Amino acid sequence: MANTVPDITLNDGNTIPQLGFGVYQIAPEDTVEAVGTALEIGYRHIDTAEMYGNEAEVGEAIRRSGLDRDEVFVTSKLNNGFHRPDDARKAFESTLAALKMDHIDLFLIHWPLPTRYDGDFVSTWKTLEEFQRDGRARSIGVSNFQVAHLERLAAATDVVPAVNQIEVHPYFGNEEVRAYGRAHGIPTEAWSPIAQGAVLDDPTLVDIAQELDRTVAQVVLRWHVQRGDIVFPKSSTPRRIEENFHIFDFELDDATMERITSLDKGEAGRQGPNPDTFDYIPA
Ligand SMILES: NC(=O)c1ccc[n+]([C@@H]2O[C@H](COP(=O)([O-])OP(=O)(O)OC[C@H]3O[C@@H](n4cnc5c(N)ncnc54)[C@H](OP(=O)(O)O)[C@@H]3O)[C@@H](O)[C@H]2O)c1
């Protein structure tokens, strides 16, 4: 079985490689090398954000790779301090300037921040719609949106988010938000797909990995893709970047999928902040 990364078709007709490379917590000085390694191995989708402080280095790595701009799918996200429409416009221009690109493939509202901005993320979303209309963002989406936030957008706007990027891993299935996405044509992007390493010593996962002669990270990433979600594990370690790419040449049977899904601890399994209360704005 060849290790080929499938494309997922979004509700706006664009496609995204189901496996990408995440660059959260990669220091800017290490980003060119890490992204360069990922592109050499075959990744064609990079997930960055204004908040990560490494957009410029992502752009640099793509240029140095010798690949055409259109061969690499690039996502970035609006920083939390810039939800007001005029600030969002300036922030989006800064993203394109940092990347040295005239368009981005996917731009997201990073967090809904329902306790900030008088609870208004609708005008922020309408501002992202402008970027899509003028062609500078091929697709637009959201991140960390709960069902109530998605329902509010659906009631107040016409453009359905192309993705919702949320925390998902075996300890936190986030099933209600995923189910809303499935029902409304919004693919889930699963962030922290291996829970930043927290699931790697799980005895059930270790057993499954041994049975299949794979690593735990590969088994968990494979579980995500068989559920239809989009993933972009982060690693600064070349061996792991390579390992995480090789997940399309084996399959988990239904019983194994269920064993992994049943590790869900509900809210207790969440590793990151709860989007209903998260209100962080970087200085
Ligand atoms: N939208 C959001 O709010 C949000 C929030 C968090 C993350 N994200 C996105 O999701 C991406 C992935 O999430 P994440 O970075 O939080 O966590 P993650 O990908 O679940 O885990 C990354 C951690 O796991 C280690 N690791 C990676 N591959 C491994 C392997 N094969 N074996 C053992 N350890 C391995 C890495 O270590 P080394 O680097 O030392 O190898 C790193 O410490 C981010 O980079 C970012 O793009 C988005």
CSV table of C-alpha atoms and ligand atoms in Angstrom, one decimal:
chain,number,residue,atom,x,y,z
A,1,MET,CA,0.0,0.0,0.0
A,2,ALA,CA,1.6,3.3,-1.1
A,3,ASN,CA,1.9,6.1,1.5
A,4,THR,CA,-0.1,8.8,-0.3
A,5,VAL,CA,-1.7,11.7,1.6
A,6,PRO,CA,-5.4,12.0,0.6
A,7,ASP,CA,-7.1,15.3,-0.1
A,8,ILE,CA,-10.2,16.4,1.7
A,9,THR,CA,-12.7,18.5,-0.3
A,10,LEU,CA,-13.9,21.5,1.6
A,11,ASN,CA,-17.5,23.0,1.4
A,12,ASP,CA,-16.1,25.8,-0.9
A,13,GLY,CA,-14.7,23.3,-3.4
A,14,ASN,CA,-11.1,23.7,-2.4
A,15,THR,CA,-9.0,20.7,-1.3
A,16,ILE,CA,-6.7,20.3,1.7
A,17,PRO,CA,-4.1,17.5,2.3
A,18,GLN,CA,-5.5,15.5,5.2
A,19,LEU,CA,-2.0,15.4,6.9
A,20,GLY,CA,0.0,18.5,7.4
A,21,PHE,CA,2.8,19.8,9.7
A,22,GLY,CA,2.0,22.0,12.7
A,23,VAL,CA,4.5,24.6,13.9
A,24,TYR,CA,3.1,25.7,17.2
A,25,GLN,CA,6.0,26.0,19.8
A,26,ILE,CA,8.7,25.8,17.1
A,27,ALA,CA,11.0,28.8,17.8
A,28,PRO,CA,11.4,31.1,14.8
A,29,GLU,CA,15.1,30.2,14.6
A,30,ASP,CA,14.3,26.5,14.2
A,31,THR,CA,11.3,26.9,11.9
A,32,VAL,CA,13.1,27.1,8.5
A,33,GLU,CA,14.9,23.8,9.2
A,34,ALA,CA,11.8,22.0,10.6
A,35,VAL,CA,9.5,23.0,7.8
A,36,GLY,CA,12.2,22.3,5.3
A,37,THR,CA,12.6,18.8,6.7
A,38,ALA,CA,8.8,18.3,6.5
A,39,LEU,CA,8.6,19.5,2.9
A,40,GLU,CA,11.5,17.2,1.9
A,41,ILE,CA,9.7,14.2,3.5
A,42,GLY,CA,6.6,15.0,1.5
A,43,TYR,CA,4.3,17.1,3.7
A,44,ARG,CA,2.4,19.7,1.6
A,45,HIS,CA,0.4,21.4,4.2
A,46,ILE,CA,1.7,23.7,7.0
A,47,ASP,CA,-0.4,25.0,9.9
A,48,THR,CA,0.9,28.2,11.5
A,49,ALA,CA,-0.7,31.2,13.2
A,50,GLU,CA,0.1,34.9,13.9
A,51,MET,CA,0.3,33.9,17.6
A,52,TYR,CA,3.2,31.4,16.9
A,53,GLY,CA,5.5,34.1,15.7
A,54,ASN,CA,7.0,32.0,12.9
A,55,GLU,CA,5.0,32.9,9.8
A,56,ALA,CA,8.0,34.6,8.2
A,57,GLU,CA,10.1,31.5,8.6
A,58,VAL,CA,7.3,29.3,7.2
A,59,GLY,CA,7.3,31.4,4.1
A,60,GLU,CA,11.1,31.3,3.9
A,61,ALA,CA,11.2,27.5,4.2
A,62,ILE,CA,8.6,27.1,1.4
A,63,ARG,CA,10.6,29.5,-0.9
A,64,ARG,CA,13.8,27.6,-0.1
A,65,SER,CA,12.2,24.2,-0.8
A,66,GLY,CA,12.0,25.0,-4.5
A,67,LEU,CA,8.4,23.9,-4.6
A,68,ASP,CA,5.8,26.1,-6.4
A,69,ARG,CA,3.7,28.2,-4.1
A,70,ASP,CA,0.6,26.3,-5.2
A,71,GLU,CA,2.1,22.9,-4.2
A,72,VAL,CA,1.9,23.8,-0.5
A,73,PHE,CA,-1.3,24.4,1.4
A,74,VAL,CA,-0.7,27.2,4.0
A,75,THR,CA,-3.0,28.0,7.0
A,76,SER,CA,-2.6,30.9,9.4
A,77,LYS,CA,-4.9,32.3,12.1
A,78,LEU,CA,-6.0,35.7,13.3
A,79,ASN,CA,-4.4,36.6,16.6
A,80,ASN,CA,-6.7,37.2,19.6
A,81,GLY,CA,-6.0,40.9,19.9
A,82,PHE,CA,-7.3,41.7,16.4
A,83,HIS,CA,-11.0,40.7,16.2
A,84,ARG,CA,-12.3,44.2,15.5
A,85,PRO,CA,-12.7,44.5,11.7
A,86,ASP,CA,-10.1,47.2,11.1
A,87,ASP,CA,-7.6,45.4,13.2
A,88,ALA,CA,-8.4,42.1,11.5
A,89,ARG,CA,-7.7,43.7,8.1
A,90,LYS,CA,-4.3,45.0,9.2
A,91,ALA,CA,-3.4,41.7,10.9
A,92,PHE,CA,-4.3,39.7,7.7
A,93,GLU,CA,-2.1,42.1,5.6
A,94,SER,CA,0.7,41.5,8.1
A,95,THR,CA,0.3,37.7,7.7
A,96,LEU,CA,0.6,37.9,4.0
A,97,ALA,CA,3.6,40.3,4.3
A,98,ALA,CA,5.4,38.0,6.8
A,99,LEU,CA,4.8,34.9,4.6
A,100,LYS,CA,5.7,37.0,1.5
A,101,MET,CA,2.7,35.6,-0.3
A,102,ASP,CA,-0.1,37.2,-2.2
A,103,HIS,CA,-2.7,34.7,-0.9
A,104,ILE,CA,-3.1,32.2,1.8
A,105,ASP,CA,-4.9,28.9,1.4
A,106,LEU,CA,-6.8,29.0,4.7
A,107,PHE,CA,-7.3,31.7,7.3
A,108,LEU,CA,-9.0,31.0,10.6
A,109,ILE,CA,-10.3,32.9,13.6
A,110,HIS,CA,-8.0,31.4,16.2
A,111,TRP,CA,-10.3,31.6,19.2
A,112,PRO,CA,-14.0,32.7,19.5
A,113,LEU,CA,-13.3,34.7,22.7
A,114,PRO,CA,-17.0,34.8,23.7
A,115,THR,CA,-16.2,36.9,26.8
A,116,ARG,CA,-14.3,39.5,24.8
A,117,TYR,CA,-15.4,42.1,22.2
A,118,ASP,CA,-18.9,42.2,23.7
A,119,GLY,CA,-19.2,38.6,22.5
A,120,ASP,CA,-19.0,39.7,18.9
A,121,PHE,CA,-17.2,37.2,16.7
A,122,VAL,CA,-19.8,37.6,13.9
A,123,SER,CA,-18.3,40.9,12.6
A,124,THR,CA,-14.9,39.3,12.7
A,125,TRP,CA,-16.2,36.4,10.6
A,126,LYS,CA,-17.7,38.9,8.1
A,127,THR,CA,-14.3,40.5,7.8
A,128,LEU,CA,-12.7,37.2,6.9
A,129,GLU,CA,-15.4,36.8,4.2
A,130,GLU,CA,-14.0,40.0,2.6
A,131,PHE,CA,-10.5,38.3,2.4
A,132,GLN,CA,-12.1,35.3,0.6
A,133,ARG,CA,-14.1,37.5,-1.7
A,134,ASP,CA,-11.0,39.5,-2.8
A,135,GLY,CA,-9.1,36.2,-3.4
A,136,ARG,CA,-6.4,36.7,-0.8
A,137,ALA,CA,-7.8,33.9,1.3
A,138,ARG,CA,-8.8,30.9,-0.8
A,139,SER,CA,-10.7,29.4,2.2
A,140,ILE,CA,-11.8,30.8,5.5
A,141,GLY,CA,-12.6,28.9,8.7
A,142,VAL,CA,-12.7,29.0,12.5
A,143,SER,CA,-10.8,27.4,15.3
A,144,ASN,CA,-12.0,26.4,18.8
A,145,PHE,CA,-15.6,27.2,18.0
A,146,GLN,CA,-18.2,25.3,20.1
A,147,VAL,CA,-21.6,24.3,18.8
A,148,ALA,CA,-23.3,27.4,20.2
A,149,HIS,CA,-20.7,29.6,18.4
A,150,LEU,CA,-21.2,27.7,15.1
A,151,GLU,CA,-25.0,28.0,15.4
A,152,ARG,CA,-24.6,31.8,16.0
A,153,LEU,CA,-22.5,32.1,12.8
A,154,ALA,CA,-25.0,30.0,10.9
A,155,ALA,CA,-27.9,32.3,12.0
A,156,ALA,CA,-26.1,35.6,11.3
A,157,THR,CA,-24.0,34.9,8.1
A,158,ASP,CA,-24.1,33.2,4.8
A,159,VAL,CA,-20.6,31.6,4.4
A,160,VAL,CA,-20.2,28.3,6.3
A,161,PRO,CA,-16.7,27.9,7.8
A,162,ALA,CA,-14.5,25.6,5.6
A,163,VAL,CA,-13.1,23.9,8.7
A,164,ASN,CA,-13.3,24.1,12.5
A,165,GLN,CA,-9.9,23.4,14.1
A,166,ILE,CA,-10.4,22.0,17.6
A,167,GLU,CA,-8.7,19.9,20.2
A,168,VAL,CA,-9.2,16.2,19.5
A,169,HIS,CA,-7.2,13.2,20.6
A,170,PRO,CA,-8.0,9.8,22.1
A,171,TYR,CA,-8.4,11.3,25.6
A,172,PHE,CA,-10.7,14.1,24.3
A,173,GLY,CA,-12.9,13.0,21.4
A,174,ASN,CA,-14.8,16.4,21.3
A,175,GLU,CA,-17.6,14.4,19.8
A,176,GLU,CA,-20.4,16.9,20.0
A,177,VAL,CA,-18.5,19.6,18.1
A,178,ARG,CA,-17.3,17.0,15.6
A,179,ALA,CA,-20.9,15.8,15.1
A,180,TYR,CA,-22.1,19.3,14.4
A,181,GLY,CA,-19.3,19.7,11.8
A,182,ARG,CA,-20.3,16.4,10.1
A,183,ALA,CA,-23.9,17.4,10.0
A,184,HIS,CA,-23.2,20.9,8.5
A,185,GLY,CA,-20.4,20.2,6.1
A,186,ILE,CA,-17.6,21.5,8.3
A,187,PRO,CA,-14.6,19.2,8.4
A,188,THR,CA,-12.8,18.9,11.7
A,189,GLU,CA,-9.1,19.7,12.0
A,190,ALA,CA,-7.8,17.9,15.1
A,191,TRP,CA,-5.2,20.0,17.0
A,192,SER,CA,-2.8,18.4,19.5
A,193,PRO,CA,-3.6,15.1,17.7
A,194,ILE,CA,-1.3,13.1,20.1
A,195,ALA,CA,-2.2,15.4,23.0
A,196,GLN,CA,1.3,16.9,23.0
A,197,GLY,CA,2.7,13.4,23.9
A,198,ALA,CA,0.2,12.8,26.8
A,199,VAL,CA,-1.3,9.7,25.1
A,200,LEU,CA,2.0,8.1,24.1
A,201,ASP,CA,2.4,5.9,27.2
A,202,ASP,CA,-1.2,4.8,27.3
A,203,PRO,CA,-1.2,1.0,27.9
A,204,THR,CA,-4.0,0.3,25.4
A,205,LEU,CA,-2.3,2.3,22.7
A,206,VAL,CA,1.1,0.7,23.5
A,207,ASP,CA,-0.5,-2.7,23.1
A,208,ILE,CA,-2.1,-1.8,19.8
A,209,ALA,CA,1.1,-0.4,18.5
A,210,GLN,CA,3.0,-3.5,19.4
A,211,GLU,CA,0.4,-5.7,17.8
A,212,LEU,CA,0.7,-3.7,14.5
A,213,ASP,CA,4.4,-3.1,14.7
A,214,ARG,CA,3.9,0.6,14.5
A,215,THR,CA,4.6,3.5,16.9
A,216,VAL,CA,1.9,4.8,19.2
A,217,ALA,CA,2.0,8.2,17.4
A,218,GLN,CA,1.4,6.4,14.1
A,219,VAL,CA,-1.5,4.5,15.5
A,220,VAL,CA,-3.1,7.6,16.9
A,221,LEU,CA,-2.6,9.7,13.8
A,222,ARG,CA,-4.1,6.8,11.7
A,223,TRP,CA,-7.1,6.7,14.0
A,224,HIS,CA,-7.7,10.4,13.3
A,225,VAL,CA,-7.5,10.1,9.6
A,226,GLN,CA,-9.8,7.0,9.5
A,227,ARG,CA,-12.3,9.2,11.5
A,228,GLY,CA,-12.1,11.6,8.6
A,229,ASP,CA,-10.4,14.5,10.5
A,230,ILE,CA,-7.5,16.6,9.2
A,231,VAL,CA,-4.3,16.4,11.3
A,232,PHE,CA,-0.9,18.3,11.5
A,233,PRO,CA,1.3,16.8,14.2
A,234,LYS,CA,4.2,19.0,15.4
A,235,SER,CA,7.7,17.8,15.8
A,236,SER,CA,11.1,19.4,15.8
A,237,THR,CA,12.7,15.9,15.5
A,238,PRO,CA,13.5,14.8,11.9
A,239,ARG,CA,13.0,11.1,12.8
A,240,ARG,CA,9.5,11.8,14.2
A,241,ILE,CA,8.6,14.2,11.4
A,242,GLU,CA,9.3,11.2,9.1
A,243,GLU,CA,7.5,8.7,11.3
A,244,ASN,CA,4.3,10.8,11.5
A,245,PHE,CA,4.2,11.0,7.7
A,246,HIS,CA,3.9,7.2,7.3
A,247,ILE,CA,0.3,6.6,8.3
A,248,PHE,CA,-1.3,5.8,4.9
A,249,ASP,CA,0.2,2.3,4.4
A,250,PHE,CA,-1.7,0.5,7.1
A,251,GLU,CA,-5.3,0.3,8.5
A,252,LEU,CA,-7.0,-0.1,11.8
A,253,ASP,CA,-9.9,-2.5,11.9
A,254,ASP,CA,-13.2,-1.5,13.4
A,255,ALA,CA,-12.5,-3.2,16.8
A,256,THR,CA,-9.2,-1.4,17.1
A,257,MET,CA,-10.8,2.0,16.1
A,258,GLU,CA,-13.4,1.4,18.9
A,259,ARG,CA,-10.7,0.5,21.5
A,260,ILE,CA,-9.1,3.9,20.8
A,261,THR,CA,-12.3,5.9,20.7
A,262,SER,CA,-13.3,4.4,24.1
A,263,LEU,CA,-10.3,6.0,25.8
A,264,ASP,CA,-12.2,9.3,25.6
A,265,LYS,CA,-12.4,10.9,29.1
A,266,GLY,CA,-14.8,13.7,28.1
A,267,GLU,CA,-14.1,17.2,29.5
A,268,ALA,CA,-11.5,15.7,31.9
A,269,GLY,CA,-9.4,14.7,28.9
A,270,ARG,CA,-9.0,18.2,27.6
A,271,GLN,CA,-5.4,19.3,27.7
A,272,GLY,CA,-5.8,22.9,26.4
A,273,PRO,CA,-8.1,25.7,27.4
A,274,ASN,CA,-11.9,25.6,27.3
A,275,PRO,CA,-13.0,27.9,24.4
A,276,ASP,CA,-16.1,29.0,26.4
A,277,THR,CA,-13.9,30.8,28.9
A,278,PHE,CA,-10.5,31.3,27.2
A,279,ASP,CA,-9.8,35.0,26.9
A,280,TYR,CA,-6.1,35.3,26.4
A,281,ILE,CA,-4.9,38.3,24.5
A,282,PRO,CA,-1.1,38.4,23.9
A,283,ALA,CA,0.7,41.5,25.2
B,1,LIG,N1,-6.0,26.2,16.9
B,1,LIG,C1,-5.4,26.0,18.1
B,1,LIG,O1,-5.8,26.6,19.0
B,1,LIG,C2,-4.3,25.1,18.2
B,1,LIG,C3,-3.8,24.7,19.5
B,1,LIG,C4,-2.8,23.8,19.6
B,1,LIG,C5,-2.2,23.3,18.4
B,1,LIG,N2,-2.6,23.7,17.2
B,1,LIG,C6,-2.0,23.2,15.9
B,1,LIG,O2,-1.9,21.8,16.0
B,1,LIG,C7,-0.5,21.4,15.8
B,1,LIG,C8,-0.2,20.1,16.6
B,1,LIG,O3,-0.6,20.3,18.0
B,1,LIG,P1,0.5,20.4,19.1
B,1,LIG,O4,1.8,21.0,18.5
B,1,LIG,O5,-0.1,21.1,20.2
B,1,LIG,O6,0.8,18.9,19.7
B,1,LIG,P2,1.0,17.5,19.1
B,1,LIG,O7,1.3,17.5,17.6
B,1,LIG,O8,-0.1,16.6,19.6
B,1,LIG,O9,2.3,17.0,19.8
B,1,LIG,C9,3.6,17.6,19.7
B,1,LIG,C10,4.5,17.1,20.7
B,1,LIG,O10,4.6,15.6,20.5
B,1,LIG,C11,6.0,15.3,20.3
B,1,LIG,N3,6.0,14.3,19.2
B,1,LIG,C12,5.6,14.6,17.9
B,1,LIG,N4,5.7,13.4,17.1
B,1,LIG,C13,6.1,12.5,18.0
B,1,LIG,C14,6.4,11.1,17.8
B,1,LIG,N5,6.2,10.5,16.6
B,1,LIG,N6,6.8,10.4,18.9
B,1,LIG,C15,7.0,11.0,20.1
B,1,LIG,N7,6.7,12.3,20.3
B,1,LIG,C16,6.3,13.0,19.3
B,1,LIG,C17,6.7,16.6,19.9
B,1,LIG,O11,8.0,16.6,20.3
B,1,LIG,P3,9.3,17.1,19.5
B,1,LIG,O12,8.9,18.3,18.8
B,1,LIG,O13,10.3,17.3,20.6
B,1,LIG,O14,9.7,16.0,18.6
B,1,LIG,C18,5.9,17.6,20.7
B,1,LIG,O15,6.4,17.7,22.0
B,1,LIG,C19,0.2,22.6,16.3
B,1,LIG,O16,1.6,22.6,15.9
B,1,LIG,C20,-0.6,23.7,15.7
B,1,LIG,O17,-0.3,23.8,14.3
B,1,LIG,C21,-3.6,24.6,17.1
